[in-house]
Amino acid sequence: MKKKLPRLPTDKAAEDFVATADLTDYDLSRMTPMHFEFQPKDRSITMRLSESLFEAIREEADRSGMPYQRFIRKALEEAVHQPSGT
């Protein structure tokens, strides 16, 4: 049986743990991927949406576990970076 991850109260404690522990000994099955945004946001836009579209976006963002503005930004980034179908 795998060990449970210990509670790590500080970033330093987490860094020390990861640097020295063999993570294969621990149960990581409940871990969820995290996405970090490093690029600065220098522009803002205003967008008008129907109430139903806005609510659908908020619900989907909640299901994805992220704020709705980040969800919209992610959807836009994915749309721009998809290879064109032509």
Coordinates of C-alpha atoms in Angstrom, one line a residue:
M1 CA 0.0 0.0 0.0
K2 CA 1.2 3.5 -0.9
K3 CA 1.9 6.2 1.7
K4 CA -0.3 9.2 2.1
L5 CA 1.3 12.6 1.2
P6 CA 2.3 14.5 4.3
R7 CA 0.8 18.0 5.0
L8 CA 3.4 20.6 3.9
P9 CA 2.7 23.9 5.6
T10 CA 5.1 26.0 3.6
D11 CA 6.6 26.3 0.1
K12 CA 10.0 25.5 1.6
A13 CA 8.7 22.4 3.3
A14 CA 7.2 21.3 -0.1
E15 CA 10.4 22.0 -2.0
D16 CA 12.4 20.1 0.6
F17 CA 10.0 17.1 0.5
V18 CA 10.0 16.9 -3.3
A19 CA 13.8 17.2 -3.5
T20 CA 14.4 14.3 -1.1
A21 CA 11.3 12.0 -1.3
D22 CA 10.8 9.1 -3.7
L23 CA 7.4 10.0 -5.0
T24 CA 6.8 6.5 -6.4
D25 CA 6.2 5.5 -2.7
Y26 CA 3.2 7.8 -2.4
D27 CA -0.4 7.6 -3.6
L28 CA -0.8 10.3 -6.2
S29 CA -4.1 9.1 -7.6
R30 CA -6.1 12.0 -6.2
M31 CA -3.8 14.6 -7.6
T32 CA -5.2 17.0 -10.2
P33 CA -3.1 18.8 -12.9
M34 CA -2.5 22.5 -12.2
H35 CA -2.1 25.0 -15.0
F36 CA -0.1 28.2 -14.2
E37 CA -0.2 31.4 -16.3
F38 CA 3.1 33.1 -16.6
Q39 CA 2.5 35.5 -19.4
P40 CA 1.5 39.0 -18.2
K41 CA -1.9 40.2 -19.1
D42 CA -1.4 43.7 -20.6
R43 CA -4.7 44.1 -22.5
S44 CA -8.3 43.9 -21.3
I45 CA -11.3 43.7 -23.5
T46 CA -15.0 44.2 -23.0
M47 CA -17.4 41.6 -24.5
R48 CA -21.2 41.5 -24.4
L49 CA -22.7 38.0 -24.1
S50 CA -26.2 36.7 -23.7
E51 CA -27.1 35.7 -20.2
S52 CA -27.5 32.0 -21.3
L53 CA -24.1 31.9 -22.9
F54 CA -22.5 33.6 -19.9
E55 CA -24.1 31.1 -17.5
A56 CA -23.1 28.1 -19.7
I57 CA -19.5 29.5 -19.7
R58 CA -19.5 29.9 -15.9
E59 CA -20.9 26.3 -15.4
E60 CA -18.3 24.8 -17.7
A61 CA -15.6 26.8 -15.9
D62 CA -16.8 25.5 -12.6
R63 CA -16.7 22.0 -13.9
S64 CA -13.2 22.6 -15.1
G65 CA -12.2 24.0 -11.7
M66 CA -11.1 27.4 -12.9
P67 CA -12.4 31.0 -12.8
Y68 CA -14.6 31.8 -15.8
Q69 CA -12.3 34.6 -17.1
R70 CA -9.3 32.1 -17.2
F71 CA -11.6 29.6 -18.9
I72 CA -12.5 32.1 -21.6
R73 CA -8.9 33.0 -22.1
K74 CA -7.9 29.3 -22.4
A75 CA -10.7 28.8 -25.0
L76 CA -9.5 31.7 -27.0
E77 CA -5.8 30.6 -26.8
E78 CA -6.8 27.1 -28.0
A79 CA -8.9 28.5 -30.9
V80 CA -6.0 30.6 -32.0
H81 CA -3.4 27.8 -31.8
Q82 CA -5.4 25.1 -33.5
P83 CA -4.1 24.1 -36.9
S84 CA -6.4 25.3 -39.6
G85 CA -8.6 22.8 -41.3
T86 CA -8.0 24.2 -44.8

